[in-house]
């Protein structure tokens, strides 16, 4: 026999007229579409935040707090959507269809303060103690002090939008006083676009969650996925870095140099932290112009003066004078690193090397 589930949306009675869904049913419907919060024991829990929806040349404008065109003691909050979970009720989806003006209280005569602008949805039908009913943007006025701090006592479910520093005696709020604190949320299975309030260290909510973030140059915008088994973000996109050989090229694009002794660094290439674990694979080609017998050389690429990214090889007098760096890359790195093309001159004497600058040291960074 059929066994009833909890509920469904939309649903009417068998007469086709009488509605059966209430507000909580609708919030449960919303929670089924949105990214869950870490409070997984609560089936209605979701990740609170702004839904990135609107854009301009500076990025996402959804519920962005900004200076008015003519600076005043008001700020503008642009149109956008938010998701806020209220305790015991589940998520509410609120929005503004146009820019709203939010007043900032008069500045203190002596000390600065930090106000917090937030958005939430009040629901006196389900939470009678709420101070109002419906979606709002409001301000927590800070406490003036020589070194002010932002208040943290936001209302239940509030989504922080910005901090506004109100310096003593000021009569206008400008862009330099506004710090964007928006955090993002997204649909389950969608790619979450990170906002200024998000941190690369924030944990993911579900296995396989995707996020897009801006990274410091020379990294482009990157996409990561959450590995719940290992509790870390993993990259989905690699990158290639190059560094040319030192020296002034001749008319044939060749450079040359003379080296002696061990532990010579011919090329050094810095890899900025990509924000995820990665492997490094290096390759290049140079040549030996002259090498005194019985001298030989070992050459290789290592990372942080440790593990190899290019296999160690030996070359000596006679035979093929080309020295290819064979790529390897089994070690996993995190953070920034430095790849070095190294040459050890063994047995005394000196070595003259040469390279075509059109064949640079090429380093591939591969997500691990």
Coordinates of C-alpha atoms in Angstrom, one line a residue:
X1 CA 0.0 0.0 0.0
X2 CA 1.1 3.6 -0.6
X3 CA 2.8 5.4 2.4
X4 CA 2.4 9.2 2.6
X5 CA 5.4 11.5 2.5
X6 CA 5.6 14.7 4.4
X7 CA 4.3 17.2 1.9
X8 CA 4.5 18.5 -1.6
X9 CA 4.4 22.0 -3.3
X10 CA 2.1 23.1 -4.9
X11 CA -0.7 21.1 -3.4
X12 CA -4.5 21.6 -3.2
X13 CA -7.1 19.4 -1.6
X14 CA -8.9 16.8 -3.7
X15 CA -11.6 19.3 -4.5
X16 CA -9.1 21.2 -6.6
X17 CA -9.9 24.5 -4.8
X18 CA -8.8 24.4 -1.2
X19 CA -5.2 25.2 -0.7
X20 CA -3.1 22.9 1.5
X21 CA 0.3 24.7 1.5
X22 CA 1.3 27.2 4.2
X23 CA 4.3 29.5 4.6
X24 CA 6.5 26.8 6.1
X25 CA 5.7 24.5 3.2
X26 CA 7.0 27.2 0.8
X27 CA 10.1 27.7 2.9
X28 CA 10.8 24.0 2.8
X29 CA 10.4 24.1 -1.0
X30 CA 12.9 27.0 -1.1
X31 CA 15.3 25.1 1.1
X32 CA 15.3 22.1 -1.3
X33 CA 16.6 24.3 -4.0
X34 CA 19.3 26.2 -2.1
X35 CA 22.7 25.2 -0.8
X36 CA 22.4 23.8 2.7
X37 CA 24.1 25.2 5.7
X38 CA 26.5 23.2 7.8
X39 CA 23.7 22.8 10.3
X40 CA 22.7 19.6 8.4
X41 CA 20.7 18.3 11.3
X42 CA 18.1 20.9 10.4
X43 CA 16.3 19.9 7.2
X44 CA 15.3 23.5 6.6
X45 CA 18.8 24.9 7.1
X46 CA 20.4 26.8 4.2
X47 CA 23.4 28.9 3.5
X48 CA 22.4 32.5 4.3
X49 CA 23.6 35.2 1.9
X50 CA 23.1 37.3 -1.2
X51 CA 22.1 35.6 -4.4
X52 CA 24.3 37.2 -7.1
X53 CA 22.0 38.3 -9.8
X54 CA 22.7 41.8 -11.0
X55 CA 26.0 43.1 -12.5
X56 CA 27.9 46.1 -13.6
X57 CA 31.5 46.7 -14.7
X58 CA 32.7 46.5 -11.1
X59 CA 31.1 43.2 -10.4
X60 CA 28.0 41.9 -8.7
X61 CA 25.6 44.7 -7.6
X62 CA 23.0 42.6 -5.8
X63 CA 22.3 44.4 -2.5
X64 CA 25.5 46.3 -2.8
X65 CA 25.9 49.3 -0.4
X66 CA 27.4 52.3 -1.9
X67 CA 27.8 56.1 -1.7
X68 CA 25.1 58.2 -3.1
X69 CA 25.8 60.1 -6.3
X70 CA 26.1 63.2 -4.1
X71 CA 27.5 62.1 -0.9
X72 CA 25.3 62.6 2.2
X73 CA 24.5 60.8 5.5
X74 CA 22.4 58.4 3.4
X75 CA 23.7 55.3 1.5
X76 CA 22.2 53.5 -1.4
X77 CA 21.5 49.7 -1.3
X78 CA 21.0 48.4 -4.9
X79 CA 18.4 46.0 -6.0
X80 CA 19.0 42.3 -5.3
X81 CA 17.9 39.0 -3.6
X82 CA 18.8 37.6 -0.2
X83 CA 18.3 34.2 1.5
X84 CA 17.9 34.2 5.3
X85 CA 17.1 31.3 7.5
X86 CA 15.0 32.0 10.6
X87 CA 15.5 29.7 13.6
X88 CA 12.9 26.9 13.5
X89 CA 11.2 28.3 10.4
X90 CA 13.6 27.6 7.5
X91 CA 14.7 30.0 4.7
X92 CA 13.0 33.1 3.5
X93 CA 13.8 34.6 0.1
X94 CA 13.6 38.4 0.1
X95 CA 14.4 41.0 -2.5
X96 CA 14.3 44.6 -3.5
X97 CA 13.4 45.5 -7.1
X98 CA 15.0 48.9 -7.0
X99 CA 17.6 51.0 -5.2
X100 CA 16.6 51.9 -1.6
X101 CA 18.0 54.8 0.5
X102 CA 19.2 53.9 4.0
X103 CA 19.9 56.8 6.5
X104 CA 22.9 56.8 8.7
X105 CA 22.7 58.4 12.1
X106 CA 24.4 61.6 12.9
X107 CA 28.1 61.3 13.6
X108 CA 29.5 61.5 17.2
X109 CA 31.2 64.7 18.0
X110 CA 34.3 63.0 19.5
X111 CA 34.9 59.5 18.3
X112 CA 34.3 57.4 15.2
X113 CA 32.0 54.4 15.1
X114 CA 31.3 51.4 12.8
X115 CA 27.7 50.8 11.7
X116 CA 26.5 47.5 10.2
X117 CA 24.0 47.4 7.4
X118 CA 22.0 44.2 7.2
X119 CA 19.0 42.6 5.5
X120 CA 16.5 40.2 6.9
X121 CA 12.9 39.0 6.6
X122 CA 10.6 39.5 9.6
X123 CA 7.6 37.3 9.9
X124 CA 5.2 38.2 12.8
X125 CA 2.8 35.5 11.6
X126 CA 5.4 32.8 12.5
X127 CA 7.6 34.7 15.0
X128 CA 5.3 37.1 17.0
X129 CA 8.3 38.7 18.7
X130 CA 9.7 40.1 15.4
X131 CA 9.8 43.9 15.4
X132 CA 8.2 44.1 12.0
X133 CA 6.8 42.1 9.2
X134 CA 8.3 41.5 5.8
X135 CA 11.8 42.0 4.2
X136 CA 13.9 45.0 5.4
X137 CA 17.3 46.6 5.3
X138 CA 18.3 48.1 8.6
X139 CA 21.3 49.5 10.4
X140 CA 23.0 48.5 13.7
X141 CA 24.5 51.8 14.9
X142 CA 27.9 51.2 16.4
X143 CA 29.4 52.5 19.6
X144 CA 31.7 55.5 19.3
X145 CA 35.2 54.8 20.5
X146 CA 38.8 55.8 19.7
X147 CA 39.3 52.4 18.1
X148 CA 35.7 51.3 17.2
X149 CA 34.7 47.8 16.4
X150 CA 31.7 46.5 14.4
X151 CA 28.8 45.1 16.4
X152 CA 28.1 41.4 16.0
X153 CA 24.6 41.2 17.6
X154 CA 22.7 41.0 14.4
X155 CA 19.1 39.8 14.5
X156 CA 18.3 36.2 13.9
X157 CA 18.9 35.2 10.2
X158 CA 20.3 38.7 9.3
X159 CA 22.5 38.9 6.2
X160 CA 25.3 41.4 6.7
X161 CA 25.7 43.7 3.7
X162 CA 28.4 46.3 4.7
X163 CA 30.2 48.0 7.5
X164 CA 30.1 51.8 7.4
X165 CA 32.8 53.8 9.3
X166 CA 31.2 57.0 10.6
X167 CA 34.1 59.3 11.6
X168 CA 33.6 62.0 14.2
X169 CA 31.8 65.2 13.0
X170 CA 31.4 64.0 9.4
X171 CA 28.3 65.0 7.4
X172 CA 28.8 62.7 4.4
X173 CA 29.4 59.0 3.9
X174 CA 31.8 58.3 1.0
X175 CA 32.9 55.1 -0.7
X176 CA 36.1 55.0 1.4
X177 CA 33.9 54.6 4.5
X178 CA 32.0 51.6 3.2
X179 CA 33.4 48.0 3.5
X180 CA 31.5 45.4 1.4
X181 CA 30.7 42.4 3.7
X182 CA 28.3 40.5 1.4
X183 CA 28.5 36.7 1.5
X184 CA 27.0 34.7 -1.3
X185 CA 24.7 31.8 -1.6
X186 CA 23.5 29.7 -4.6
X187 CA 21.2 27.0 -5.8
X188 CA 22.2 23.4 -5.1
X189 CA 24.3 22.3 -8.0
X190 CA 24.9 25.8 -9.2
X191 CA 28.2 27.7 -9.2
X192 CA 28.4 30.1 -6.3
X193 CA 30.0 33.4 -7.2
X194 CA 32.1 34.6 -4.3
X195 CA 31.4 38.1 -3.0
X196 CA 33.7 40.4 -1.0
X197 CA 32.5 39.1 2.4
X198 CA 33.3 35.5 1.4
X199 CA 36.7 34.0 2.4
X200 CA 38.6 31.4 0.5
X201 CA 38.9 29.6 3.8
X202 CA 35.2 29.2 4.2
X203 CA 34.2 25.5 4.2
X204 CA 31.9 24.1 1.5
X205 CA 28.4 22.9 2.4
X206 CA 28.0 19.8 0.3
X207 CA 30.4 17.4 -1.5
X208 CA 31.0 18.8 -5.0
X209 CA 29.9 22.3 -4.3
X210 CA 31.3 24.7 -6.9
X211 CA 32.5 28.2 -6.4
X212 CA 34.0 30.9 -8.6
X213 CA 36.5 33.3 -7.1
X214 CA 38.8 36.0 -8.2
X215 CA 42.5 35.3 -7.7
X216 CA 45.5 37.5 -7.5
X217 CA 47.4 38.1 -10.8
X218 CA 48.7 36.2 -12.7
X219 CA 45.9 33.8 -11.8
X220 CA 42.6 34.3 -13.6
X221 CA 39.2 33.9 -12.2
X222 CA 39.2 30.4 -10.8
X223 CA 36.6 27.7 -10.1
X224 CA 37.0 25.2 -7.2
X225 CA 35.0 22.2 -5.9
X226 CA 34.5 21.1 -2.3
X227 CA 36.0 17.7 -1.4
X228 CA 34.0 16.7 1.6
X229 CA 36.0 13.6 2.2
X230 CA 39.3 15.6 2.6
X231 CA 37.5 18.8 3.8
X232 CA 39.3 21.0 1.4
X233 CA 38.7 23.0 -1.8
X234 CA 40.3 21.6 -4.9
X235 CA 41.0 23.5 -8.1
X236 CA 39.4 22.6 -11.5
X237 CA 41.7 24.8 -13.6
X238 CA 45.4 24.7 -14.1
X239 CA 47.8 27.4 -15.5
X240 CA 51.0 27.6 -17.4
X241 CA 53.9 29.9 -16.3
X242 CA 57.1 30.7 -18.3
X243 CA 60.4 32.3 -17.6
X244 CA 63.1 33.0 -20.3
X245 CA 66.8 32.3 -19.9
X246 CA 68.9 35.2 -18.5
X247 CA 71.0 37.3 -20.8
X248 CA 70.8 39.5 -23.9
X249 CA 69.8 37.5 -27.0
X250 CA 71.9 37.8 -30.1
X251 CA 70.5 38.1 -33.6
X252 CA 69.5 34.4 -33.5
X253 CA 67.6 34.7 -30.2
X254 CA 70.4 32.9 -28.4
X255 CA 71.8 33.6 -25.0
X256 CA 74.9 32.1 -23.4
X257 CA 76.7 32.0 -20.0
X258 CA 79.5 30.3 -18.1
X259 CA 79.1 28.5 -14.8
X260 CA 81.3 26.7 -12.3
X261 CA 80.7 24.7 -9.1
X262 CA 77.5 23.2 -7.7
X263 CA 74.0 24.5 -7.0
X264 CA 73.8 27.0 -9.8
X265 CA 70.3 28.5 -10.4
X266 CA 69.9 29.2 -14.1
X267 CA 66.3 30.3 -13.9
X268 CA 64.0 31.0 -11.0
X269 CA 60.2 31.2 -11.5
X270 CA 57.7 32.1 -8.7
X271 CA 54.3 30.4 -8.6
X272 CA 51.7 32.5 -6.6
X273 CA 49.4 30.5 -4.3
X274 CA 46.5 29.3 -6.3
X275 CA 44.4 28.5 -3.2
X276 CA 44.3 24.7 -3.8
X277 CA 46.7 21.7 -3.7
X278 CA 48.6 21.3 -6.9
X279 CA 51.4 19.5 -8.8
X280 CA 54.2 21.2 -10.7
X281 CA 55.6 20.0 -14.0
X282 CA 58.6 21.7 -15.6
X283 CA 60.1 21.4 -19.0
X284 CA 62.7 23.3 -21.1
X285 CA 65.6 22.8 -23.5
X286 CA 69.1 24.2 -23.4
X287 CA 72.5 23.1 -24.8
X288 CA 76.1 22.7 -23.8
X289 CA 78.4 24.8 -26.0
X290 CA 81.6 23.6 -24.3
X291 CA 82.5 21.5 -21.3
X292 CA 86.0 20.7 -20.1
X293 CA 86.9 17.1 -19.6
X294 CA 86.4 15.3 -17.2
X295 CA 83.7 17.7 -16.1
X296 CA 80.1 16.6 -16.2
X297 CA 76.9 18.3 -15.1
X298 CA 73.7 17.3 -13.4
X299 CA 70.8 19.4 -14.3
X300 CA 67.2 19.4 -13.0
X301 CA 64.2 21.5 -11.9
X302 CA 63.1 21.4 -8.3
X303 CA 60.5 23.2 -6.3
X304 CA 61.4 25.2 -3.2
X305 CA 64.9 23.7 -3.4
X306 CA 63.3 20.3 -2.7
X307 CA 61.2 17.9 -4.7
X308 CA 61.8 17.6 -8.5
X309 CA 59.5 19.0 -11.1
X310 CA 61.9 18.1 -13.9
X311 CA 63.9 14.8 -13.8
X312 CA 67.6 14.9 -12.9
X313 CA 69.9 14.2 -15.8
X314 CA 73.6 14.0 -16.4
X315 CA 75.5 15.4 -19.4
X316 CA 79.2 15.5 -20.3
X317 CA 81.7 16.0 -23.1
X318 CA 80.9 14.5 -26.5
X319 CA 77.7 13.2 -27.9
X320 CA 74.5 15.2 -28.2
X321 CA 74.9 18.6 -26.6
X322 CA 71.2 19.2 -26.2
X323 CA 69.9 19.1 -22.6
X324 CA 66.1 18.6 -22.4
X325 CA 64.4 18.8 -19.0
X326 CA 62.0 15.8 -18.8
X327 CA 58.8 16.8 -16.8
X328 CA 57.8 14.9 -13.7
X329 CA 55.5 16.0 -10.9
X330 CA 54.3 13.6 -8.3
X331 CA 54.7 15.9 -5.2
X332 CA 51.6 17.9 -4.1
X333 CA 52.2 21.5 -3.0
X334 CA 50.1 24.1 -1.3
X335 CA 50.7 27.9 -1.0
X336 CA 53.3 29.8 -3.1
X337 CA 56.3 28.0 -4.5
X338 CA 59.5 28.7 -6.5
X339 CA 60.6 26.5 -9.4
X340 CA 64.3 26.5 -10.2
X341 CA 66.3 25.2 -13.1
X342 CA 69.5 24.0 -11.4
X343 CA 72.9 22.9 -12.8
X344 CA 75.7 21.2 -10.7
X345 CA 79.1 21.4 -12.4
X346 CA 81.0 18.2 -11.3
X347 CA 84.7 17.4 -11.5
X348 CA 86.0 21.0 -11.7
X349 CA 86.3 23.3 -14.6
X350 CA 83.6 25.4 -16.2
X351 CA 80.7 24.9 -18.5
X352 CA 79.4 27.2 -21.2
X353 CA 75.7 26.8 -21.8
X354 CA 73.4 28.3 -24.4
X355 CA 69.7 28.6 -25.0
X356 CA 67.2 30.0 -27.4
X357 CA 65.0 32.4 -25.5
X358 CA 62.0 31.2 -27.6
X359 CA 62.3 28.0 -25.6
X360 CA 61.6 29.3 -22.0
X361 CA 61.3 27.3 -18.9
X362 CA 57.7 26.2 -19.0
X363 CA 55.9 25.2 -15.7
X364 CA 52.5 23.7 -15.6
X365 CA 50.5 23.9 -12.4
X366 CA 48.0 21.0 -12.2
X367 CA 45.2 20.8 -9.6
X368 CA 45.8 17.9 -7.3

